[in-house]
Coordinates of C-alpha atoms and ligand atoms in Angstrom, one line a residue:
X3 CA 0.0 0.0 0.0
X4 CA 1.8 3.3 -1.3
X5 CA 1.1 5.8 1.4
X6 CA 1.3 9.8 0.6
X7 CA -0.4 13.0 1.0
X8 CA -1.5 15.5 -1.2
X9 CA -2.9 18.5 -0.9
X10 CA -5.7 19.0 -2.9
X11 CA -9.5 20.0 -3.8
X12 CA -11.3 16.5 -2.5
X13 CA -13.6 17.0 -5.3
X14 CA -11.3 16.5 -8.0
X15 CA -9.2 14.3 -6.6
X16 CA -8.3 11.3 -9.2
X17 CA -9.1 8.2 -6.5
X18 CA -11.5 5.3 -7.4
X19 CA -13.3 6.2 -4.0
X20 CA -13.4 9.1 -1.2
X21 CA -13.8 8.7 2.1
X22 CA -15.1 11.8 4.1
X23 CA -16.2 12.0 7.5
X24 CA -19.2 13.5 9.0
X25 CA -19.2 15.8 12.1
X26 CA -22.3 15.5 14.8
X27 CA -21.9 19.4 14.2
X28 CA -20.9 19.3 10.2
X29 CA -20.5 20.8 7.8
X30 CA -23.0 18.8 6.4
X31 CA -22.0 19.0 3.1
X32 CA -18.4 19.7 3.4
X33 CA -17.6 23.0 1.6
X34 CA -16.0 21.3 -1.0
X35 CA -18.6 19.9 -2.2
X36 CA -19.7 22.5 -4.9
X37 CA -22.1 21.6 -6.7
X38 CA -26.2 22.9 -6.1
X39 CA -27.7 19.4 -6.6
X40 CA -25.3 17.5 -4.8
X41 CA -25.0 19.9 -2.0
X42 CA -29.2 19.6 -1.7
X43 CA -28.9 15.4 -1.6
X44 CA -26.2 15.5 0.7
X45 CA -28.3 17.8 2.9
X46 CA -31.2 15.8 2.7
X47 CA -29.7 12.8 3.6
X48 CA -28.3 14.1 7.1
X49 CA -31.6 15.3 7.4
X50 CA -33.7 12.0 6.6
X51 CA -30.3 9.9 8.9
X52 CA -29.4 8.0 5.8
X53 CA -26.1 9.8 6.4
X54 CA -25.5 9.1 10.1
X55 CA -22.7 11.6 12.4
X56 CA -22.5 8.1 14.8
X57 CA -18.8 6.5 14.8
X58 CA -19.1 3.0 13.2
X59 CA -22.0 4.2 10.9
X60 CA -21.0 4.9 7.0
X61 CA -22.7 5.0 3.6
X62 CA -21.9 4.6 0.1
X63 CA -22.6 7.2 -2.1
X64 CA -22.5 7.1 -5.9
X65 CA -22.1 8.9 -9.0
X66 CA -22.4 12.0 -7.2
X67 CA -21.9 15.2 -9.9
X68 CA -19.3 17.5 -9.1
X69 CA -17.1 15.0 -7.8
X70 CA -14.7 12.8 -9.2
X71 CA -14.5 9.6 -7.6
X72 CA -16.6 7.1 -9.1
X73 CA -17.8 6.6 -5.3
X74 CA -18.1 8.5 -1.9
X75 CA -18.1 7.1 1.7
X76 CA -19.0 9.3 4.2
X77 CA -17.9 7.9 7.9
X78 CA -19.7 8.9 11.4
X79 CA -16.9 10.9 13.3
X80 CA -19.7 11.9 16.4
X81 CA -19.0 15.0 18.2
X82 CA -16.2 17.0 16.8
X83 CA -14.9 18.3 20.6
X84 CA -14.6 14.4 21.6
X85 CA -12.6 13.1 18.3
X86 CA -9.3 11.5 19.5
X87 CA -5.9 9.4 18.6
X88 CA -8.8 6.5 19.4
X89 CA -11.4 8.3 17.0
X90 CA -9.3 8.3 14.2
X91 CA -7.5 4.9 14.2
X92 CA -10.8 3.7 14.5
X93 CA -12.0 5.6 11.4
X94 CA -8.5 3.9 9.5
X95 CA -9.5 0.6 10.7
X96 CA -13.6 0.9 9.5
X97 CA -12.4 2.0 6.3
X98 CA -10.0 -0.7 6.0
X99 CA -12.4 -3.0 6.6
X100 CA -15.5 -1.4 4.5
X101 CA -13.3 -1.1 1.4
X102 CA -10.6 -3.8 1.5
X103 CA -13.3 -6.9 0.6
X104 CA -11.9 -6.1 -2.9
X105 CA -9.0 -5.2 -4.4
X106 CA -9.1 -0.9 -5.0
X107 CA -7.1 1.6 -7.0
X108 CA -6.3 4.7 -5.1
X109 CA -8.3 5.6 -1.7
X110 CA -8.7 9.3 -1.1
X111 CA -8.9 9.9 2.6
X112 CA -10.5 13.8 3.9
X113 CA -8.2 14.6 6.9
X114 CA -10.7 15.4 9.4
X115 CA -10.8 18.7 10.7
X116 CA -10.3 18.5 14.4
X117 CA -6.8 19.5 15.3
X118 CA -3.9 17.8 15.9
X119 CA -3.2 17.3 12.2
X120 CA -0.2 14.8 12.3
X121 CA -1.6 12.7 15.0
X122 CA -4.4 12.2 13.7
X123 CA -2.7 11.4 10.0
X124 CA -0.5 8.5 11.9
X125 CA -3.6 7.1 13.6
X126 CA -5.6 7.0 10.5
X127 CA -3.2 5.3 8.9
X128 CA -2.4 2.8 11.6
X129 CA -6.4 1.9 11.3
X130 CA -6.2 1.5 7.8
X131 CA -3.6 -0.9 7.6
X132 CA -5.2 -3.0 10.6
X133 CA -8.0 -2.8 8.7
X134 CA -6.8 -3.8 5.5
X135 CA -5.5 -7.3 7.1
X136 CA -8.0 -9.2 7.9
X137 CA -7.9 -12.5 10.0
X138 CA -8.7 -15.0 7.6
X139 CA -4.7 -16.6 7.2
X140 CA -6.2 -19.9 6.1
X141 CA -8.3 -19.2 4.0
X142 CA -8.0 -19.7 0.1
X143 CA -8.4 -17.2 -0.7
X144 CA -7.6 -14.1 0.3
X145 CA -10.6 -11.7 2.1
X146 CA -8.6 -8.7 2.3
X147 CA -6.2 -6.6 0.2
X148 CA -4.5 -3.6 1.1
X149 CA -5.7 -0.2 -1.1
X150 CA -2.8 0.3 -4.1
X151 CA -2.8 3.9 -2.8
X152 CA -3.6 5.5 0.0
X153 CA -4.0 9.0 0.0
X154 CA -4.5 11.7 2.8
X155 CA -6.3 14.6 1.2
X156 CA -5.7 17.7 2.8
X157 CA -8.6 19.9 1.7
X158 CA -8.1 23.8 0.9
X159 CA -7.9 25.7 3.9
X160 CA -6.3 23.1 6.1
X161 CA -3.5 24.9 7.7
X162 CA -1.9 21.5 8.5
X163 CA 2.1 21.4 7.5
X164 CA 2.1 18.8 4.4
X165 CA 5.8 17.8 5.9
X166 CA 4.9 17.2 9.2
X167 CA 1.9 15.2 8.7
X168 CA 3.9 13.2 5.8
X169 CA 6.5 12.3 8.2
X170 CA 3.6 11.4 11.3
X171 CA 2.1 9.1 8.5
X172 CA 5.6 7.0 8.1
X173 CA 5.9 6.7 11.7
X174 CA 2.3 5.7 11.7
X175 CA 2.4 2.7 8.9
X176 CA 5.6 1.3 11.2
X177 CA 3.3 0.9 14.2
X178 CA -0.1 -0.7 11.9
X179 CA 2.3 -3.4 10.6
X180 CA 3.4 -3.9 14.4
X181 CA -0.1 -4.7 15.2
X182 CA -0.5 -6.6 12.3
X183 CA 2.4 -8.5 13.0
X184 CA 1.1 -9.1 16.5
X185 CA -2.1 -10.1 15.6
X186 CA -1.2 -12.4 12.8
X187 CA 0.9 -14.4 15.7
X188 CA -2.1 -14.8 17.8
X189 CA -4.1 -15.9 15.0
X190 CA -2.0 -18.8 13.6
X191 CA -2.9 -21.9 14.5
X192 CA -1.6 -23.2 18.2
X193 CA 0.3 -26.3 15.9
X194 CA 2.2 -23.6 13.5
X195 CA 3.0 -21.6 16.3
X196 CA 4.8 -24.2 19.2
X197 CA 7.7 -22.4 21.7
X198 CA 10.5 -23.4 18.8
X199 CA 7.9 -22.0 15.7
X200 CA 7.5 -18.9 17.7
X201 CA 10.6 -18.1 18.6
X202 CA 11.8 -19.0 14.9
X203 CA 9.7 -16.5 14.1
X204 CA 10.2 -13.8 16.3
X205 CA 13.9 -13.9 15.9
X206 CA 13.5 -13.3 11.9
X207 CA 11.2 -10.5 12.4
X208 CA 12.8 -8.9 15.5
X209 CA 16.2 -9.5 13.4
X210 CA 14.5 -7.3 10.0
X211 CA 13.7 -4.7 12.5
X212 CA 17.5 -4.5 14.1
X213 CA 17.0 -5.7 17.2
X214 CA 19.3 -8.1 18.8
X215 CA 17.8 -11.3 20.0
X216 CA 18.5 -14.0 21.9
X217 CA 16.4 -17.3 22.0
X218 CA 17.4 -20.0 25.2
X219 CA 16.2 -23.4 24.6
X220 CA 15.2 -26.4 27.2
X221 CA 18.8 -27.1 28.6
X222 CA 20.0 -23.2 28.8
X223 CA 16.7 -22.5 30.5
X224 CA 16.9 -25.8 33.0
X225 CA 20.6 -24.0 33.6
X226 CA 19.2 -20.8 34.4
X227 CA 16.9 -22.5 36.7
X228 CA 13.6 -21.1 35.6
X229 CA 11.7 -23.4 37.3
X230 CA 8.1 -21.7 36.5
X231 CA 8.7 -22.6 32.7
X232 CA 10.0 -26.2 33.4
X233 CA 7.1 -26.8 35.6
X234 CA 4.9 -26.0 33.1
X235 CA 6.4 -27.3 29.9
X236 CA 6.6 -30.1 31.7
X237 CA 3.1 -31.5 30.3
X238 CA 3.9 -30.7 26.4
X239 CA 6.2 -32.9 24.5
X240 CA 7.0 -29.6 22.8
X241 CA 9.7 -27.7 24.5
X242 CA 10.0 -24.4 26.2
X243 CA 11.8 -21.3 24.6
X244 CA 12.5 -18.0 26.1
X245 CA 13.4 -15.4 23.8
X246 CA 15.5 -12.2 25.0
X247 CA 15.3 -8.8 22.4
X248 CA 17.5 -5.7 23.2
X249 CA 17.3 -2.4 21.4
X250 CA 19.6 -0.4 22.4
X251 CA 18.8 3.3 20.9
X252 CA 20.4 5.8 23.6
X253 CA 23.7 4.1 24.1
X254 CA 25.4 1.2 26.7
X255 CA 25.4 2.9 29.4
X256 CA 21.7 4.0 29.3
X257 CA 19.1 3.1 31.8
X258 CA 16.5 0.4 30.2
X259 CA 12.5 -0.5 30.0
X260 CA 11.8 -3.9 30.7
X261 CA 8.9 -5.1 28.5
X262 CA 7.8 -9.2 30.0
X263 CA 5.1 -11.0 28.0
X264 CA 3.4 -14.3 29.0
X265 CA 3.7 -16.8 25.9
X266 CA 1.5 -19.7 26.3
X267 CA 1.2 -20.9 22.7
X268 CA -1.8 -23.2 24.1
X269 CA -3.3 -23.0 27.4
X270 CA -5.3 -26.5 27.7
X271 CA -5.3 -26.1 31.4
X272 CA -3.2 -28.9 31.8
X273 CA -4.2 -31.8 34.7
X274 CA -6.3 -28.9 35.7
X275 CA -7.8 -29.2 32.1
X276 CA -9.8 -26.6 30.5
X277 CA -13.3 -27.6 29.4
X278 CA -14.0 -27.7 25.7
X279 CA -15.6 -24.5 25.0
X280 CA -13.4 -22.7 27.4
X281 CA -10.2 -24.0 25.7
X282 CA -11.6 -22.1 22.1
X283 CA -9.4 -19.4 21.8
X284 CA -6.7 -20.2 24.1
X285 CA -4.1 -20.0 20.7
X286 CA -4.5 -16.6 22.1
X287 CA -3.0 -16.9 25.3
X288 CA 0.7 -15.6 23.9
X289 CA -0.7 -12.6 23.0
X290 CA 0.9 -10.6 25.8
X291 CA 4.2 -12.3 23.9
X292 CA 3.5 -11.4 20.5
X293 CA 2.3 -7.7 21.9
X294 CA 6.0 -7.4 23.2
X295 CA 7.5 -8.9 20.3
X296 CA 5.4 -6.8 17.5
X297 CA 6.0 -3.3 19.9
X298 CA 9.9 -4.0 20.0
X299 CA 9.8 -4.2 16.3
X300 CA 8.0 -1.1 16.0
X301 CA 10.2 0.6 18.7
X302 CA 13.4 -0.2 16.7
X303 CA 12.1 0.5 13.2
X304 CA 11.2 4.4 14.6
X305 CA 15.0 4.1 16.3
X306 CA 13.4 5.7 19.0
X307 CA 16.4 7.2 21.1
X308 CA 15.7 4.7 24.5
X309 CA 16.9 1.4 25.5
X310 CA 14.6 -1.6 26.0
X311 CA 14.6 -5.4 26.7
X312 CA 12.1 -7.3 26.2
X313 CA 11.6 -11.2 28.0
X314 CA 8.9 -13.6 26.0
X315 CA 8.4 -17.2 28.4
X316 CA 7.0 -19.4 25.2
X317 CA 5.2 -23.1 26.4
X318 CA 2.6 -25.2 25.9
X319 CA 0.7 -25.9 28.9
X320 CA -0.9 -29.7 27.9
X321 CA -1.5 -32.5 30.2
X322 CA 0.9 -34.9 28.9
X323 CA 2.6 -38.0 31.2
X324 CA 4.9 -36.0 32.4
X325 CA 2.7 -33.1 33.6
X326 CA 2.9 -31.3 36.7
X327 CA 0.8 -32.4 39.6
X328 CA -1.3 -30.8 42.2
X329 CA 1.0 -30.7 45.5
X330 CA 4.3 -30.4 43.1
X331 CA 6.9 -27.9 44.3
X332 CA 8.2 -25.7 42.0
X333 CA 11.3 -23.9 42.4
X334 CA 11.5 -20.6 41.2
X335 CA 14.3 -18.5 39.3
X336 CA 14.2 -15.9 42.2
X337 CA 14.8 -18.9 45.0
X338 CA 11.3 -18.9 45.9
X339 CA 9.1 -22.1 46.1
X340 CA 5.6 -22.2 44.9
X341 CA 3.1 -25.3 45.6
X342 CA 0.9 -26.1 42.3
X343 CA -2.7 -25.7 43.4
X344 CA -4.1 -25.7 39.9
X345 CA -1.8 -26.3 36.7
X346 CA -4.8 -23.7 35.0
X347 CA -2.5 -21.1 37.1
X348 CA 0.4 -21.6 34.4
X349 CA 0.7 -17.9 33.4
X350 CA 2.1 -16.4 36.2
X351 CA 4.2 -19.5 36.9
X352 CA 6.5 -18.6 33.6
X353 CA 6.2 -14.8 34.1
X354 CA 7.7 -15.5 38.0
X355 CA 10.7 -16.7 36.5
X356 CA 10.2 -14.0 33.1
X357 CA 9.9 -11.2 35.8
X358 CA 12.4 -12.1 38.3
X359 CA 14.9 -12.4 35.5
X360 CA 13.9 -9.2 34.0
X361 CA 14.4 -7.5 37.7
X362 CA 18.0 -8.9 37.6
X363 CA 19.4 -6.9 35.0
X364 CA 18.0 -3.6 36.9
X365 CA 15.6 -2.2 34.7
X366 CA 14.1 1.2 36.1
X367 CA 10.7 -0.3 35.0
X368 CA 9.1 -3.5 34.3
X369 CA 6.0 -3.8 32.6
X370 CA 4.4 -7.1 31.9
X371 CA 1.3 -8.0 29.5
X372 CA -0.3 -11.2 30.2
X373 CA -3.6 -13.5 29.0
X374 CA -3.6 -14.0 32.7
X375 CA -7.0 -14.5 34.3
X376 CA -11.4 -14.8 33.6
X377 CA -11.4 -13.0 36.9
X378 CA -10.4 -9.7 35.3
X379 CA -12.5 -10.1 32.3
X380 CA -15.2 -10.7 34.6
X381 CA -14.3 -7.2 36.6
X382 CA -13.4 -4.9 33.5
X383 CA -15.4 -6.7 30.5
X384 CA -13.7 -7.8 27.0
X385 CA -12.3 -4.0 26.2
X386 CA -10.4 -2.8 29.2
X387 CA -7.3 -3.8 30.8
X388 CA -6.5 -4.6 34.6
X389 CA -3.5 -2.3 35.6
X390 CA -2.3 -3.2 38.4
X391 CA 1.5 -2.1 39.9
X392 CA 3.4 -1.7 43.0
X393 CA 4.7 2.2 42.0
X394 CA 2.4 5.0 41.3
X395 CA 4.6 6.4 38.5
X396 CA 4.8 3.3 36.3
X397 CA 1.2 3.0 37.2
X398 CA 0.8 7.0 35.7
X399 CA 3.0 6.2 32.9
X400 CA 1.2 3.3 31.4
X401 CA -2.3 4.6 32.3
X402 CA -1.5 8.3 30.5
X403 CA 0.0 6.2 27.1
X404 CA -3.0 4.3 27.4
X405 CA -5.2 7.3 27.4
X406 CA -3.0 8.5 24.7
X407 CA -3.5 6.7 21.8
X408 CA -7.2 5.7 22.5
X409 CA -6.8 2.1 24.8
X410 CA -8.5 1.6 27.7
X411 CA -6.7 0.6 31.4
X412 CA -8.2 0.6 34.5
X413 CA -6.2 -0.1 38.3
X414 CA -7.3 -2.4 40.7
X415 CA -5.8 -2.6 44.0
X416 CA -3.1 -4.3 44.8
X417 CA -3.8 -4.1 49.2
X418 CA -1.5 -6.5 51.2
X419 CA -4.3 -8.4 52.4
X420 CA -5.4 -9.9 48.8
X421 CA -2.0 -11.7 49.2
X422 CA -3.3 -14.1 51.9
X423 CA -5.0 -16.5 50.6
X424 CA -0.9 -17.3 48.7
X425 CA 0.0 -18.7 51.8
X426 CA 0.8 -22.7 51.6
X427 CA 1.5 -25.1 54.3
X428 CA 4.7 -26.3 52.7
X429 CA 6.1 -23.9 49.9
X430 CA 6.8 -20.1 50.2
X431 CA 3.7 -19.8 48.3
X432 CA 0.7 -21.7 46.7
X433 CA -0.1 -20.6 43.0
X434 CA -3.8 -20.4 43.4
X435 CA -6.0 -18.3 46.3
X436 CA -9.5 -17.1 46.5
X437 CA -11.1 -16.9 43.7
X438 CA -12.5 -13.3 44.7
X439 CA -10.4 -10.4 43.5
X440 CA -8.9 -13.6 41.4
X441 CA -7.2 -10.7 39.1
X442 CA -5.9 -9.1 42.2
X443 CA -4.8 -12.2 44.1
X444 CA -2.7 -12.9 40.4
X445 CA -1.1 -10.1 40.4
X446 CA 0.2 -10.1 44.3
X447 CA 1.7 -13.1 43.4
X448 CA 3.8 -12.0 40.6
X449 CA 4.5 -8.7 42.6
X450 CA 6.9 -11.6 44.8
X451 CA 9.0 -11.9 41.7
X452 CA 9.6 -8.2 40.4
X453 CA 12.7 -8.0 43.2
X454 CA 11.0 -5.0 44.4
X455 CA 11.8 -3.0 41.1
X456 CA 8.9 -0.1 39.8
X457 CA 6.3 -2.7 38.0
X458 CA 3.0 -2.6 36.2
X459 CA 0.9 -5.1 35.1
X460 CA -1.8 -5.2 32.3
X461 CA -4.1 -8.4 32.8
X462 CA -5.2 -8.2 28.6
X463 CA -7.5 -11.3 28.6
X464 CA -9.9 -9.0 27.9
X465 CA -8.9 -6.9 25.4
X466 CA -6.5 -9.5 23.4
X467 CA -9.4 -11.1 21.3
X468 CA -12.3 -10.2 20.0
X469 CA -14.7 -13.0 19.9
X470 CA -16.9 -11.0 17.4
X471 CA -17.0 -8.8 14.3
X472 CA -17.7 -5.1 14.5
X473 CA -17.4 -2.2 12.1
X474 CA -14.1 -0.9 13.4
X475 CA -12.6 -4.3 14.7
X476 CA -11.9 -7.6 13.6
X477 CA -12.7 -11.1 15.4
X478 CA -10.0 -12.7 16.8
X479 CA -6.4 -10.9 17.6
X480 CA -6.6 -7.5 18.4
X481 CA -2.5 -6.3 18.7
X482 CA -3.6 -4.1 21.4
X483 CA -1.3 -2.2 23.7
X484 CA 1.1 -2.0 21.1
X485 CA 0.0 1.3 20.6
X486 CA 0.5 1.9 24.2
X487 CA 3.9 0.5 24.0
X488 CA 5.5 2.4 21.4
X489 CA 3.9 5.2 23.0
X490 CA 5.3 4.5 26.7
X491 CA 8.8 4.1 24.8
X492 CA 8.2 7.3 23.3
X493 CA 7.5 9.0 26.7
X494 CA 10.9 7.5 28.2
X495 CA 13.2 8.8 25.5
X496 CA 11.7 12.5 26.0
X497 CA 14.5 14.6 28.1
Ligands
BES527 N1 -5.2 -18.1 30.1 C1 -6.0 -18.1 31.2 C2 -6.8 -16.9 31.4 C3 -7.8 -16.5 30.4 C4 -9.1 -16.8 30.6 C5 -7.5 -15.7 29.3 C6 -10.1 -16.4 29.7 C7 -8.4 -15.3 28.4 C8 -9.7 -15.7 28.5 C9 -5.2 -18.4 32.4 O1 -4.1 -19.2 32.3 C10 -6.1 -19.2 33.3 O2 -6.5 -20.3 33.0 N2 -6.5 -18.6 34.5 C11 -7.3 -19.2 35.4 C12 -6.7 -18.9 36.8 C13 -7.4 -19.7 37.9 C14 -7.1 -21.2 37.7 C15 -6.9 -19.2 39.2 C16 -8.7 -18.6 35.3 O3 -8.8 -17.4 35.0 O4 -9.7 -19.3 35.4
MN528 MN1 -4.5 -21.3 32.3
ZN529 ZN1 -3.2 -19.1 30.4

C-alpha cells in the first residue's frame, strides 16, 4: 500500500473512491462539495439519517456530480470536541475494513478537521492498515487486500504542515504493521506456532527490525533454573523457549525498560484441564508475547532514542505424562518455592521466573502484559485492561499512554491483604487463592518476583481477542497495547 499526501480540492481528486467523515456538528456538506444538486442530496440525507454523524456508521454514495471519484463514503466521526488518537485509528481501521473486501485503485482519505493534524494522519493510517489485514490466514483465498494507494487529502484551507503530517504518516504505517504482525501471531494456529515456531519467528522478524535477539532453549533455561517454565512445559512434549530482544537506541550505558510478556502458545489447562468451549481461543494466550515482540519491532524501526529489553516465556501448557501435579513444588528462578494448586495457574508460573529475571538486570521499570486471568474479564469486561502495579509512577505512565492513543486501562488494587489466601502449608507460596479479587490475588503473586523493582501489570484477557465482528474491529487478535507501547517508549526517550 503506497502511502502519501496530497494536498488537494477533495472534489477532483483522481481516486476510485473518497472517504469523508461527518461531524455531529458538520459541515454537512463539506464545503467542498460545490455543486447545487449534490450539496441539496447531501443535505437531505443528514436530514432523513441516511447519512449518520455516529462513529461505526458509514454510507456509500454514488455517481455524485461535481465530484470525481466514481464513489463516496461518508464515515460517522460523532462529536467533533470528543474526536481522539482513538477516533481516528478507528475511522482507519472501519475503512480498511469497508473497502478492502476487494481489491481498490487509489483511496482518497478527507483529513478530518479536528486539530492535531499529524496525530491524527499517523492514527488513520495505523487503522487503515489494521483494517486492511484481515484474520482470515487460512483461508484460500484471500478476504482482504490492502488499497494500491492511500491517500490523505488535505482539503483547501487546512492549515496543516504537508511535511509534518507526511512524516507522522511514516511513523504511523511502522506501528499498523506492528499490530498486524502481532495479531497475525495470535491468530496462527496453536500447531504452526509451538515455543520453537515462535521463537523462529520472532527472531526473523525482530532481526528485520535491528534488534538483537536472543532465544534459550530447554537445557539453557533448565541452567538458568527457571523453574516456573519447566514446571509447566513439563506436560507438552514440545519444549519451552524463552526469547530475549534488546534495542539499544540511547547508548550502553543507558538506563532500560523492561517489556515481559506471557507466551502460552496453548493454554489446555493442563491436569487442571480446561473444558472444551473454554479451551476455544486459548491459541490466544501468547498474546501478551506477540504484543511485546510486534511493539519492540515497531520501537526499533522508529530508532526511538531509549533502551529496551524485552523477555517472551513461550510453552505449551498440555496434560501430557509427564505433567505437573497438584501438590508439586516448583522452584522458582528468584529462589522462591511455589506449591501447584491448579496447573490452570500456568501464566504467572512462567512470568515469575520472566519477571524475576527481568528484575536482575535492573531495569528502572518492568511492565508485563499477560492473558492472565477470567477473573479480570469478569471485573473490566472484553475492552479494558486490569492495571495493576506496586509504584504509582509506572502505574501514571502506562495509564496516560494508554489514554493517549485511545486504549483503555483501568487499576485495581493491589492491598497486602489480597496476598493471603498465597499462603501454603509447605512452599513459600501456593499458585492459586481465593477466587475473589482472582485478578488481584494474580497479580500479588507476581508482585513476589519483580525484586521489588517499579512494575506494572496489564491483565489483557480481555482486550487481546475479539470473539466477534464489529465495524471498526476484527474477530480474533486485536494487537492491542502495542499502541500503548510504542507510546510508553516514546515517553521514556523525552529529556
Ligand atoms: N489463560 C487463562 C486466562 C484467560 C481466561 C485468558 C479467559 C483469556 C480468557 C489463564 O491461564 C487461566 O487459566 N487462568 C485461570 C486462573 C485460575 C485457575 C486461578 C482462570 O482465570 O480461570
Ligand atoms: Mn490457564
Ligand atoms: Zn493461560
Amino acid at each position: 500500500m503506497q502511502i502519501r499526501i496530497v494536498a488537494e480540492d477533495p472534489a477532483g481528486a483522481d481516486v476510485a473512491w473518497l472517504v469523508t467523515g461527518l461531524f455531529e456538528d458538520g459541515p454537512a456538506p463539506p464545503a467542498w462539495v460545490r455543486e447545487p444538486a449534490a450539496r441539496e442530496l447531501f443535505a437531505n440525507l443528514v436530514e432523513s439519517k441516511d447519512l449518520s454523524a455516529s462513529p461505526g456508521d458509514a454510507s456509500a454514495l454514488h455517481g455524485m456530480s461535481g465530484i470525481r471519484a466514481a464513489s463516496l463514503l461518508v464515515a460517522g466521526l460523532g462529536p467533533r470536541e470528543a474526536f481522539d488518537a482513538g477516533s481516528a485509528f478507528d475511522l482507519g481501521v472501519l475503512v480498511g475494513k469497508r473497502l478492502g473486501g476487494r481489491p481498490r485503485g487509489a483511496v482518497g482519505l478527507v483529513l478530518p478537521e479536528a486539530g492535531m493534524p499529524a496525530e491524527v494522519a499517523s492514527r488513520l493510517v495505523q487503522g487503515a492498515i489494521v483494517g486492511t489485514a484481515g484474520p482470515g490466514l487460512a483461508k484460500s483465498e484471500p478476504a482482504r487486500y490492502a488499497f494500491e494507494e492511500l491517500r490523505l487529502i488535505l482539503p483547501p484551507g487546512s492549515t496543516a504542515d504537508p511535511a509534518l503530517v507526511d512524516r507522522a504518516m511514516a511513523r504511523g504505517a511502522i506501528v499498523g504493521r506492528a499490530i498486524n504482525l502481532a495479531r497475525e501471531l495470535v491468530n496462527l494456529p496453536p500447531a504452526r506456532k509451538t515455543p520453537r515456531l515462535l521463537a523462529d519467528r520472532i527472531r526473523i522478524e525482530a532481526g528485520a527490525a535491528g534488534l538483537e535477539v536472543e532465544v534459550w532453549d530447554e537445557a539453557r533455561i533448565r541452567r538458568e533454573r527457571f523453574g516456573g517454565l519447566l514446571g509447566v512445559a513439563a506436560g507438552s512434549d514440545e519444549p519451552p523457549s524463552f526469547v530475549t530482544l534488546h534495542w539499544n537506541g540511547a547508548g550502553p550505558e543507558a538506563p532500560h525498560l523492561a517489556l515481559v510478556g506471557k507466551g502460552v502458545t496453548f493454554d489446555s489447562g493442563g491436569l487442571s484441564l480446561k473444558p472444551s468451549a473454554s479451551m476455544e481461543d486459548m491459541k490466544a494466550d501468547m498474546s501478551g508475547a506477540a504484543i511485546v515482540a510486534a511493539a519492540m519491532t515497531a520501537i526499533a524501526r522508529l530508532r526511538l532514542p531509549v533502551n529496551v529489553r524485552g523477555y517472551l516465556a513461550l510453552v505449551e501448557n498440555m496434560s501430557g505424562g509427564r505433567a505437573m501435579k497438584l501438590g508439586d513444588v516448583l522452584s522458582m528462578r528468584n529462589g522462591k518455592t511455589v506449591e501447584v494448586m491448579n496447573t490452570d495457574a500456568e501464566g504467572r508460573l512462567i512470568l515469575a521466573d520472566a519477571l524475576s529475571f527481568a528484575a536482575e538486570q535492573a531495569p528502572t521499570r518492568m511492565v508485563d502484559l499477560a492473558t492472565l486471568t477470567g477473573s479480570c474479564v469478569v471485573a473490566l469486561g472484553t475492552k479494558v485492561a486490569g492495571l495493576f502495579a506496586n509504584d504509582d509512577e509506572t502505574a501514571e505512565l502506562v495509564r496516560e499512554s494508554a489514554t493517549a492513543v485511545g486504549e483503555r486501562v483501568w487499576r485495581l488494587p493491589m492491598d497486602g491483604d489480597f496476598r493471603e489466601s498465597l499462603k501454603s502449608p509447605v512452599a513459600d507460596l501456593k499458585n492459586v487463592g481465593s477466587k475473589w479479587g482472582g485478578a488481584i490475588v494474580a497479580a500479588k503473586f507476581l508482585e513476589e518476583f519483580v525484586g521489588g523493582r517499579p512494575w506494572a501489570h496489564l491483565d489483557i484477557a480481555g482486550p487481546a481477542w475479539a470473539e466477534s465482528d464489529s465495524p471498526a474491529r476484527d474477530a480474533g487478535g486485536t494487537g492491542c497495547f502495542v499502541r500503548t507501547l510504542v507510546r510508553m517508549a516514546e515517553e521514556a526517550g523525552e529529556p
